[in-house]
PDB file of C-alpha atoms and ligand atoms in Angstrom:
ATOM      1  CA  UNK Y  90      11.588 -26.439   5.474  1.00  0.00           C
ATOM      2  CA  UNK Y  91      13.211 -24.320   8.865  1.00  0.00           C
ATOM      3  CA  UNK Y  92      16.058 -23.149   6.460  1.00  0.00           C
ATOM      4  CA  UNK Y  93      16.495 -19.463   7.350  1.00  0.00           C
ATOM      5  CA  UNK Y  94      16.429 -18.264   3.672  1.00  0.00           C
ATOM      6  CA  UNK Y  95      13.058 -19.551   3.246  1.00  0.00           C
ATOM      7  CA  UNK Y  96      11.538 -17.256   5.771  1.00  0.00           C
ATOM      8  CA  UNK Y  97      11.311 -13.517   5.506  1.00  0.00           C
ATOM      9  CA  UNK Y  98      13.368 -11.337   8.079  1.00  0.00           C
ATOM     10  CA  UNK Y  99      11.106 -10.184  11.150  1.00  0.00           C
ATOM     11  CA  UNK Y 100      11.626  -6.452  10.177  1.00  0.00           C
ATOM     12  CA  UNK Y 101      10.360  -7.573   6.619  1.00  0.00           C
ATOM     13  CA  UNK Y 102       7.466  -9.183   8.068  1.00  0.00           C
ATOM     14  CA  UNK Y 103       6.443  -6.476  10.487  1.00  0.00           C
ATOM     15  CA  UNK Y 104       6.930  -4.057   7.318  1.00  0.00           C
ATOM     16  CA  UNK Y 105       5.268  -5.949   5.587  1.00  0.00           C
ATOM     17  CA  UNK Y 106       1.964  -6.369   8.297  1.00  0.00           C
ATOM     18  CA  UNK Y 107       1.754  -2.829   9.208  1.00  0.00           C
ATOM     19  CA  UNK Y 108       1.516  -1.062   5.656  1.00  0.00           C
ATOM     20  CA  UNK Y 109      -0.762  -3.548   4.655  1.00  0.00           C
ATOM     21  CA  UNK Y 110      -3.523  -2.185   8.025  1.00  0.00           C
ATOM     22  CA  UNK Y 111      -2.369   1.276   7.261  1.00  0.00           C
ATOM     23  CA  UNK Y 112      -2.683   0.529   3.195  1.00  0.00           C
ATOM     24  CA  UNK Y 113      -6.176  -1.286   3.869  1.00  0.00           C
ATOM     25  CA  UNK Y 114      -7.356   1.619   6.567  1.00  0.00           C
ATOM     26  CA  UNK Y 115      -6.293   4.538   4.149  1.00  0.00           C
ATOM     27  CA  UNK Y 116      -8.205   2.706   1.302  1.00  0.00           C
ATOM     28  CA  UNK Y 117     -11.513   2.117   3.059  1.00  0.00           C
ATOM     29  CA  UNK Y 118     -12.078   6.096   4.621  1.00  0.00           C
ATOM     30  CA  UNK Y 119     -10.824   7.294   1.293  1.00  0.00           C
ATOM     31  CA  UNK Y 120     -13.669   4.951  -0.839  1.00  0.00           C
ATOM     32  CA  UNK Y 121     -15.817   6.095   2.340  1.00  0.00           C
ATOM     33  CA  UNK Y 122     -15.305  10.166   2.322  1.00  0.00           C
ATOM     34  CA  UNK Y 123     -15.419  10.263  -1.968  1.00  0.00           C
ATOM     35  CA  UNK Y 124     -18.533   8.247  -2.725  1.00  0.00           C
ATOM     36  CA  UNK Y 125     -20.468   8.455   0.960  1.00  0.00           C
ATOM     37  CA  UNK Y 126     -19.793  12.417   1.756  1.00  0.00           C
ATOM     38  CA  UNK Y 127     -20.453  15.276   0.686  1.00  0.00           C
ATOM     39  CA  UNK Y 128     -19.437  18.618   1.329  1.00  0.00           C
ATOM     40  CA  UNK Y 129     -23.573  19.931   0.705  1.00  0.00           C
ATOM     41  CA  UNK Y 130     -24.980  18.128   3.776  1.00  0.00           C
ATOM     42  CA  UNK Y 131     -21.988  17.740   6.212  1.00  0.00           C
ATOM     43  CA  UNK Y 132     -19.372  19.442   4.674  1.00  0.00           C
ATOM     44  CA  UNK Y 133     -17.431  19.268   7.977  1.00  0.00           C
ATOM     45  CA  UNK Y 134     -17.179  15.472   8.882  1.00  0.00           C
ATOM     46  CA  UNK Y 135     -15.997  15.124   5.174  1.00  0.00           C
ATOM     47  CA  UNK Y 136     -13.130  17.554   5.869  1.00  0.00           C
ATOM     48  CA  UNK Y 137     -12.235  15.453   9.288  1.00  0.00           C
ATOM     49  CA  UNK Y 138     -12.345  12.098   7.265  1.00  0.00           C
ATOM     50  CA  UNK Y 139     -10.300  13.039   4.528  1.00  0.00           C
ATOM     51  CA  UNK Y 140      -7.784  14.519   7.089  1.00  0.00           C
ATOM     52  CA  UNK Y 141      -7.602  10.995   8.669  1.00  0.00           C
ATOM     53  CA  UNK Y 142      -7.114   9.325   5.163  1.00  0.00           C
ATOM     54  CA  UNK Y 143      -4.541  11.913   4.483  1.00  0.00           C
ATOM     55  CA  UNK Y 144      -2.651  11.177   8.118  1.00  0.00           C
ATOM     56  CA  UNK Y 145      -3.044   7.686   7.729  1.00  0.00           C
ATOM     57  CA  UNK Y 146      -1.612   7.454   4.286  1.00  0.00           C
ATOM     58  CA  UNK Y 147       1.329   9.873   4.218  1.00  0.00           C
ATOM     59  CA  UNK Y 148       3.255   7.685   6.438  1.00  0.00           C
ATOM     60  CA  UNK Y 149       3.330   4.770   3.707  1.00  0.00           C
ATOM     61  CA  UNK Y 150       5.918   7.474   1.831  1.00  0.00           C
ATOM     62  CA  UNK Y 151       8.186   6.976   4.559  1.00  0.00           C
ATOM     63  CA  UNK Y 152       7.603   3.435   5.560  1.00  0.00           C
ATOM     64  CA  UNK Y 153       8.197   2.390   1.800  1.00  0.00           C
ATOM     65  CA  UNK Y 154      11.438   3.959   1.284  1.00  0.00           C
ATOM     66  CA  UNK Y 155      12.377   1.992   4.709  1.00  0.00           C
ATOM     67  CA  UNK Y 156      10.776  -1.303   3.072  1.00  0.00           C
ATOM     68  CA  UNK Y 157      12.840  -0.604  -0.389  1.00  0.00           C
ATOM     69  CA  UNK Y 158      15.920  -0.373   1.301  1.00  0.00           C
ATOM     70  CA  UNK Y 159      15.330  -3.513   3.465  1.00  0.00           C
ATOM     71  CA  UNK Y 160      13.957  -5.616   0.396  1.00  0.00           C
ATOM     72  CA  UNK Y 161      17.605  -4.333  -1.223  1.00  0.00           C
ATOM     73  CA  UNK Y 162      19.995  -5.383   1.655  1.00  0.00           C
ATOM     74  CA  UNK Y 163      17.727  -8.482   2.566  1.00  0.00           C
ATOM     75  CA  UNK Y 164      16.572 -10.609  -0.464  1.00  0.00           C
ATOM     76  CA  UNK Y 165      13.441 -12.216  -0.226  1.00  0.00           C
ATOM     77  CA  UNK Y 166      12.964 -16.154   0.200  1.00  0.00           C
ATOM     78  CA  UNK Y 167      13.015 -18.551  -3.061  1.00  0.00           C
ATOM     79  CA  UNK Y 168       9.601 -18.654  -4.649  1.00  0.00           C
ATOM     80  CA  UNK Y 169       8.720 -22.496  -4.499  1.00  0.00           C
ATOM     81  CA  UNK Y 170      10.116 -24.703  -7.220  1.00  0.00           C
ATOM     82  CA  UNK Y 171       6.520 -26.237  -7.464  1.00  0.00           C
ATOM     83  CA  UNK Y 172       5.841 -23.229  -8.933  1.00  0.00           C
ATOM     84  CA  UNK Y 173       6.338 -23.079 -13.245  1.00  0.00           C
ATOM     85  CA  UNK Y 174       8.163 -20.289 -13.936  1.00  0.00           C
ATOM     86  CA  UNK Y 175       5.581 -18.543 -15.769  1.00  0.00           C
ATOM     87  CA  UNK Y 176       3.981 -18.417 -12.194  1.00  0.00           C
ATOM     88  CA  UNK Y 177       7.330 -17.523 -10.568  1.00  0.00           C
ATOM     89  CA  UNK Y 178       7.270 -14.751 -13.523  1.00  0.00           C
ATOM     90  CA  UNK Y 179       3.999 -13.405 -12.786  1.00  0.00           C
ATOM     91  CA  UNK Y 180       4.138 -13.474  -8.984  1.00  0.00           C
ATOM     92  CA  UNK Y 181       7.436 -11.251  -9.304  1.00  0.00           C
ATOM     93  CA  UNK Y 182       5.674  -8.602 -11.750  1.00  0.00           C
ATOM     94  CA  UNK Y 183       2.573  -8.611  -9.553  1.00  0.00           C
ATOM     95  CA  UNK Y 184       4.912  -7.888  -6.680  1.00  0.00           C
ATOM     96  CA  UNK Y 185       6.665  -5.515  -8.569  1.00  0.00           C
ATOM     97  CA  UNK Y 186       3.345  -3.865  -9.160  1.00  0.00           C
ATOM     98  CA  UNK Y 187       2.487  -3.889  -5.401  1.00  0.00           C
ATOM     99  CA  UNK Y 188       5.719  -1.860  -4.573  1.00  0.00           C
ATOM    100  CA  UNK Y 189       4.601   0.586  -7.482  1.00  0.00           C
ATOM    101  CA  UNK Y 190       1.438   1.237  -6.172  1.00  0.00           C
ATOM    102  CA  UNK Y 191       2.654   1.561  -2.967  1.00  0.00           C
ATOM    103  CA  UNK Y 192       5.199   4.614  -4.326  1.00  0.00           C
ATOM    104  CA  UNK Y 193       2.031   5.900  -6.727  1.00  0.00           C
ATOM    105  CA  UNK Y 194      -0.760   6.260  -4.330  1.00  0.00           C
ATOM    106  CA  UNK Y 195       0.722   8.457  -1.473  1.00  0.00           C
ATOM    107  CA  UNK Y 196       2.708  10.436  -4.332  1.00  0.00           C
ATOM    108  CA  UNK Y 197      -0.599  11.026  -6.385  1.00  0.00           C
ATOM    109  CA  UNK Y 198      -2.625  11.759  -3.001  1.00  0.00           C
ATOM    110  CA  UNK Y 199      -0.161  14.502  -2.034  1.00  0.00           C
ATOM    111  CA  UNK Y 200      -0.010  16.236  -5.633  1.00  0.00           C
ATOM    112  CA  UNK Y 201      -3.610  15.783  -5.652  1.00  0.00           C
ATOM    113  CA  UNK Y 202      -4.603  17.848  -2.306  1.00  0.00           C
ATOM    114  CA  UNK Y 203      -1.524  20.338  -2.575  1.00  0.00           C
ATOM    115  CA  UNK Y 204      -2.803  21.250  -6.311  1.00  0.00           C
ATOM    116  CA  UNK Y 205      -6.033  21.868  -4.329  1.00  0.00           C
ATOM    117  CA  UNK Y 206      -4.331  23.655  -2.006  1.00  0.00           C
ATOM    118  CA  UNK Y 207      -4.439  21.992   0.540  1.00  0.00           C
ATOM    119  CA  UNK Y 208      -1.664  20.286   2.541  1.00  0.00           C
ATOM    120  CA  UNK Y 209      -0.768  16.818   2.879  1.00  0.00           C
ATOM    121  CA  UNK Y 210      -0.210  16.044   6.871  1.00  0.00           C
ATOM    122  CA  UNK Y 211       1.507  13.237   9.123  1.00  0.00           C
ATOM    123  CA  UNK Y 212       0.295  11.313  11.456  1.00  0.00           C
ATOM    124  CA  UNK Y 213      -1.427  14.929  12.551  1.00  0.00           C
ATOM    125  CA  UNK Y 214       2.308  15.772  13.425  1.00  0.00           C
ATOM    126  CA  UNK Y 215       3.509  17.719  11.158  1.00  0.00           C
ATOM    127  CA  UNK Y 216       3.012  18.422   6.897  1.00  0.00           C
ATOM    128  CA  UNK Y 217       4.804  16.973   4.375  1.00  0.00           C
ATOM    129  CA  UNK Y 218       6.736  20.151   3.022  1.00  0.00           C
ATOM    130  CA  UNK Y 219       4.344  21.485  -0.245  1.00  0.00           C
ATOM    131  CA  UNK Y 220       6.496  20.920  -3.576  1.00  0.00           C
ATOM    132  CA  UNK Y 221       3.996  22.833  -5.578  1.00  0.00           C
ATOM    133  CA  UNK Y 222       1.006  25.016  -5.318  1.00  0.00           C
ATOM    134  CA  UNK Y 223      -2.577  25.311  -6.247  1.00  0.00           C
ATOM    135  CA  UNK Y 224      -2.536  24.354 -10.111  1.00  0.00           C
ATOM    136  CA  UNK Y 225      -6.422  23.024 -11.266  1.00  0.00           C
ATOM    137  CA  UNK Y 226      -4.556  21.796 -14.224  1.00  0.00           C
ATOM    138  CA  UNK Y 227      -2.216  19.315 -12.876  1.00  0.00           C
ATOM    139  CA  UNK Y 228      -5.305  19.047 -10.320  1.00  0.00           C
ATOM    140  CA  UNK Y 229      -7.561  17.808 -13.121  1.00  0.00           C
ATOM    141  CA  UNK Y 230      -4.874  14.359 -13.943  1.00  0.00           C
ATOM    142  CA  UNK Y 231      -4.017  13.775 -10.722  1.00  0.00           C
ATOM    143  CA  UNK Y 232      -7.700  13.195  -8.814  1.00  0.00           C
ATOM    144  CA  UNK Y 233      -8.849  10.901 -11.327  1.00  0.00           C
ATOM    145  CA  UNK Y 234      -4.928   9.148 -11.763  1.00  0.00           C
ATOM    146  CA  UNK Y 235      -5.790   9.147  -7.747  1.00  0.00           C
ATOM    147  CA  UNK Y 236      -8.965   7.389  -8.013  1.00  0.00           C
ATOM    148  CA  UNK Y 237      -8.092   4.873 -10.944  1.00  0.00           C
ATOM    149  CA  UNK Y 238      -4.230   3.742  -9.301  1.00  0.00           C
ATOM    150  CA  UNK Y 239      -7.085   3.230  -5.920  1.00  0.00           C
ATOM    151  CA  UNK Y 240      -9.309   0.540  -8.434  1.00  0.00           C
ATOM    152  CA  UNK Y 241      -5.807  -0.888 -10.002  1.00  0.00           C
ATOM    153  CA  UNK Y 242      -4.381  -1.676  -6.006  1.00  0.00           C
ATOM    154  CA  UNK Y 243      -7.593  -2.865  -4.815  1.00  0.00           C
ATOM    155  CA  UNK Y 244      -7.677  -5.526  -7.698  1.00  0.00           C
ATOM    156  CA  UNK Y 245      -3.991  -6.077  -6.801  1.00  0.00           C
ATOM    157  CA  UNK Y 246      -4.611  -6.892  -3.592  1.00  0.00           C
ATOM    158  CA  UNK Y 247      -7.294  -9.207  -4.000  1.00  0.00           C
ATOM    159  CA  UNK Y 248      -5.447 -11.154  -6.429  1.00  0.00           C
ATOM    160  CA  UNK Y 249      -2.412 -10.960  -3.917  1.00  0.00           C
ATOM    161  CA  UNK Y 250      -4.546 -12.524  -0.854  1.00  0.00           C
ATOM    162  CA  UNK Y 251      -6.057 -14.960  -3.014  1.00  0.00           C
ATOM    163  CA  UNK Y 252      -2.725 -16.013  -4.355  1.00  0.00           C
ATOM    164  CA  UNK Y 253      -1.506 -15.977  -0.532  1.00  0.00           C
ATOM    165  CA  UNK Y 254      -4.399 -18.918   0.579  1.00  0.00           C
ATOM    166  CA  UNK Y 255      -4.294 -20.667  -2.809  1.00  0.00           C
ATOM    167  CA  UNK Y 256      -0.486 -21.653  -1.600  1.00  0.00           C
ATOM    168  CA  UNK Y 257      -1.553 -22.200   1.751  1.00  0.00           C
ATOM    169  CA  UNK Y 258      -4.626 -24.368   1.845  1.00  0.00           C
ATOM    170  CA  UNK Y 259      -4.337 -25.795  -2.115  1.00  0.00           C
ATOM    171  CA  UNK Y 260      -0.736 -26.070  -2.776  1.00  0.00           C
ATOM    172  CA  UNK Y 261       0.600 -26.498   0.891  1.00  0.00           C
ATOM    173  CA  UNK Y 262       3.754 -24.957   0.705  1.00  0.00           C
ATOM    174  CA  UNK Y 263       5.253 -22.449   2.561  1.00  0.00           C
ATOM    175  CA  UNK Y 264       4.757 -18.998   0.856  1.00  0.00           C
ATOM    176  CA  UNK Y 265       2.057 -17.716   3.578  1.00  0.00           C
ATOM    177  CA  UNK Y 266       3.892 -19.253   6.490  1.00  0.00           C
ATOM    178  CA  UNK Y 267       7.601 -17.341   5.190  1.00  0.00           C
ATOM    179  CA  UNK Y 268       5.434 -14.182   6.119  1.00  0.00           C
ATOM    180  CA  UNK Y 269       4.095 -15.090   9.334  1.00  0.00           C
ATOM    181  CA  UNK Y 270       6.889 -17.386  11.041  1.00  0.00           C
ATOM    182  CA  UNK Y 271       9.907 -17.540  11.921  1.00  0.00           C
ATOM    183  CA  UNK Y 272      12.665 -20.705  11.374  1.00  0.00           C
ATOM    184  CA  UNK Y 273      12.862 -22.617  14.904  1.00  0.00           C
TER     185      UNK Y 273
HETATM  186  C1  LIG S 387      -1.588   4.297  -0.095  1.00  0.00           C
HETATM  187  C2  LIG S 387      -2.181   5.374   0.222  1.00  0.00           C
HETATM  188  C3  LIG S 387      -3.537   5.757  -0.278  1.00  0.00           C
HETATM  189  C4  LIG S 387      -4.617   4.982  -0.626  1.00  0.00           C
HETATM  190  C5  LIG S 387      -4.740   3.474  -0.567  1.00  0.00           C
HETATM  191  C6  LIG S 387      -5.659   5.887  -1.047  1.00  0.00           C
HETATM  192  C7  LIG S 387      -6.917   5.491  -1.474  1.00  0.00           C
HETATM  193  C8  LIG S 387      -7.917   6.342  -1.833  1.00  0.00           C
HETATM  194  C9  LIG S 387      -9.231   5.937  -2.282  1.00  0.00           C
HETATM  195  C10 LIG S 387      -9.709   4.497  -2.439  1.00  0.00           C
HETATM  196  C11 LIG S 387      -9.944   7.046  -2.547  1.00  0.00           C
HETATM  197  C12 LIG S 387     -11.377   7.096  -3.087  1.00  0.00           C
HETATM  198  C13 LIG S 387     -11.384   6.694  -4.544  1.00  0.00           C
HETATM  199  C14 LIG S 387     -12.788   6.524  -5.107  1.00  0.00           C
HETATM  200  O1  LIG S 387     -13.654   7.327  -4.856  1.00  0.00           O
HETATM  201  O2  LIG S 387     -13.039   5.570  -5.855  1.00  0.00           O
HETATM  202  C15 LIG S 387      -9.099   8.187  -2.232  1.00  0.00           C
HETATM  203  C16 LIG S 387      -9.477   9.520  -2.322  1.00  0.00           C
HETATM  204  C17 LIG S 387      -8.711  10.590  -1.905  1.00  0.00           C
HETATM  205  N1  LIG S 387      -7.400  10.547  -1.491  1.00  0.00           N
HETATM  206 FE1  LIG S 387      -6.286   8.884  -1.244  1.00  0.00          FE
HETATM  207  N2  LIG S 387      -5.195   7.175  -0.942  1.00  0.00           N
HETATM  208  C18 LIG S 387      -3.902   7.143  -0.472  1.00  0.00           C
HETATM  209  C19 LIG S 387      -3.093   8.225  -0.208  1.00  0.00           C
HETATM  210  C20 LIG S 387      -3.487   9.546  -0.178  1.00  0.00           C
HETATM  211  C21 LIG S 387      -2.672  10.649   0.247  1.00  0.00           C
HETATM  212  C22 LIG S 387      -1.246  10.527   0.764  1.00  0.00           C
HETATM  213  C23 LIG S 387      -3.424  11.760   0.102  1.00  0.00           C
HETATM  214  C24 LIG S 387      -3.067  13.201   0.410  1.00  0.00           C
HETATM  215  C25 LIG S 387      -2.101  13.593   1.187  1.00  0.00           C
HETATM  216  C26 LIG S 387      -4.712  11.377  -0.422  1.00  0.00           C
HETATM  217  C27 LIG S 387      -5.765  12.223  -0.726  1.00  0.00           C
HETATM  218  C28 LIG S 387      -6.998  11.837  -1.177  1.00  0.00           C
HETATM  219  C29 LIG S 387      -8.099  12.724  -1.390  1.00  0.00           C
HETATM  220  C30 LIG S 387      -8.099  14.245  -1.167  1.00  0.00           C
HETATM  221  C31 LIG S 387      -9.175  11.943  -1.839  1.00  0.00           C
HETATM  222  C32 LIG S 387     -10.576  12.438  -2.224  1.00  0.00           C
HETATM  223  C33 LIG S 387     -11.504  12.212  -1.074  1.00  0.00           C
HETATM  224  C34 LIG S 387     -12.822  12.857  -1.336  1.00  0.00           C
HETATM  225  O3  LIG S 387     -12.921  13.657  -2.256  1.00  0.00           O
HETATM  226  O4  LIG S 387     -13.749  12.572  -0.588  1.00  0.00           O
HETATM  227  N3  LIG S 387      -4.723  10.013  -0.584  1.00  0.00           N
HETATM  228  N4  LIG S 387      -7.863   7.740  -1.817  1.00  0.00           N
END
């Protein structure tokens, strides 16, 4: 059970951790500012919140390329071999979808503000050099692409947690604890 390979690095883990807050954050004042605000009433405070969202979320662009390069030169641990490997199979291609979503969100989010023309910021830092300018065409497939990759990673990520406590508190094994501990 302490074997090292069946734990995930702690760089992995602490990857891993903070894009999920900053993931989870970005979703929430993004659902928040485009079904709760409005630009007729308080046109302001929408403009503030989707500036957060935006600062929040650009730094997953950066984070994920680290996280893709550490997932490369660091393999993950063994899935359990309790697990069929239809369930092996599908737990890899929801994964696999997770990491796409990761790469689709922030990239649609930045074509969809700079076709707006508007920029996409960091961490209120600096911007995120702007690859292309106002267009309401591309504008018109990327807000909705925007809005339906959102729906597609919050089912993801349900199914992901539940999958995470189903082998913790059903199956027992140690697929939640190789994200959370280290071997002693
Ligand atoms: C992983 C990162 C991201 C997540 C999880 C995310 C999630 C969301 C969600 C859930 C919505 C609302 C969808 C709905 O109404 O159903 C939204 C809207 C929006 N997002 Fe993102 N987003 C991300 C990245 C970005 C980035 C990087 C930008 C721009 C730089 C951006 C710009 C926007 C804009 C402008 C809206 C519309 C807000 C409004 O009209 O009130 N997003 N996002």
């Amino acid at each position: 059970m302490n074997n090292k390979t069946e734990y995930y690095t702690r760089t992995a883990q602490a990857l891993h951790w903070i894009m999920a807050i900053i993931f989870i954050a970005a979703w929430i004042i993004g659902f928040y500012s485009d079904n709760f605000l409005s630009y007729d009433n308080d046109g302001s405070f929408k403009g503030q919140v989707i500036t957060l969202h935006k600062n929040i979320a650009t730094t997953l662009i950066f984070l994920i390329v680290i996280r893709l390069f550490w997932r490369y030169t660091h393999p993950a641990p063994k899935l359990p071999d309790s697990m069929s490997p239809l369930m092996q199979k599908l737990a890899h291609l929801g994964h696999l979808g997770l990491y796409f979503i990761l790469l689709a969100l922030p990239i649609t989010g930045c074509l969809f503000s700079w076709s707006a023309g508007h920029p996409a910021p960091v961490l209120y830092l600096f911007e995120i050099p702007r690859l292309i300018q106002d267009n309401p065409e591309l504008l018109a497939i990327v807000k909705p692409l925007h809005i339906y990759i959102s729906w597609a990673a919050a089912l993801l990520i349900i199914g992901h947690v539940l999958a995470a406590l189903k082998h913790h508190f059903i199956d027992k094994d140690n697929v939640l604890r190789s994200m959370t501990r280290q071997p002693k």
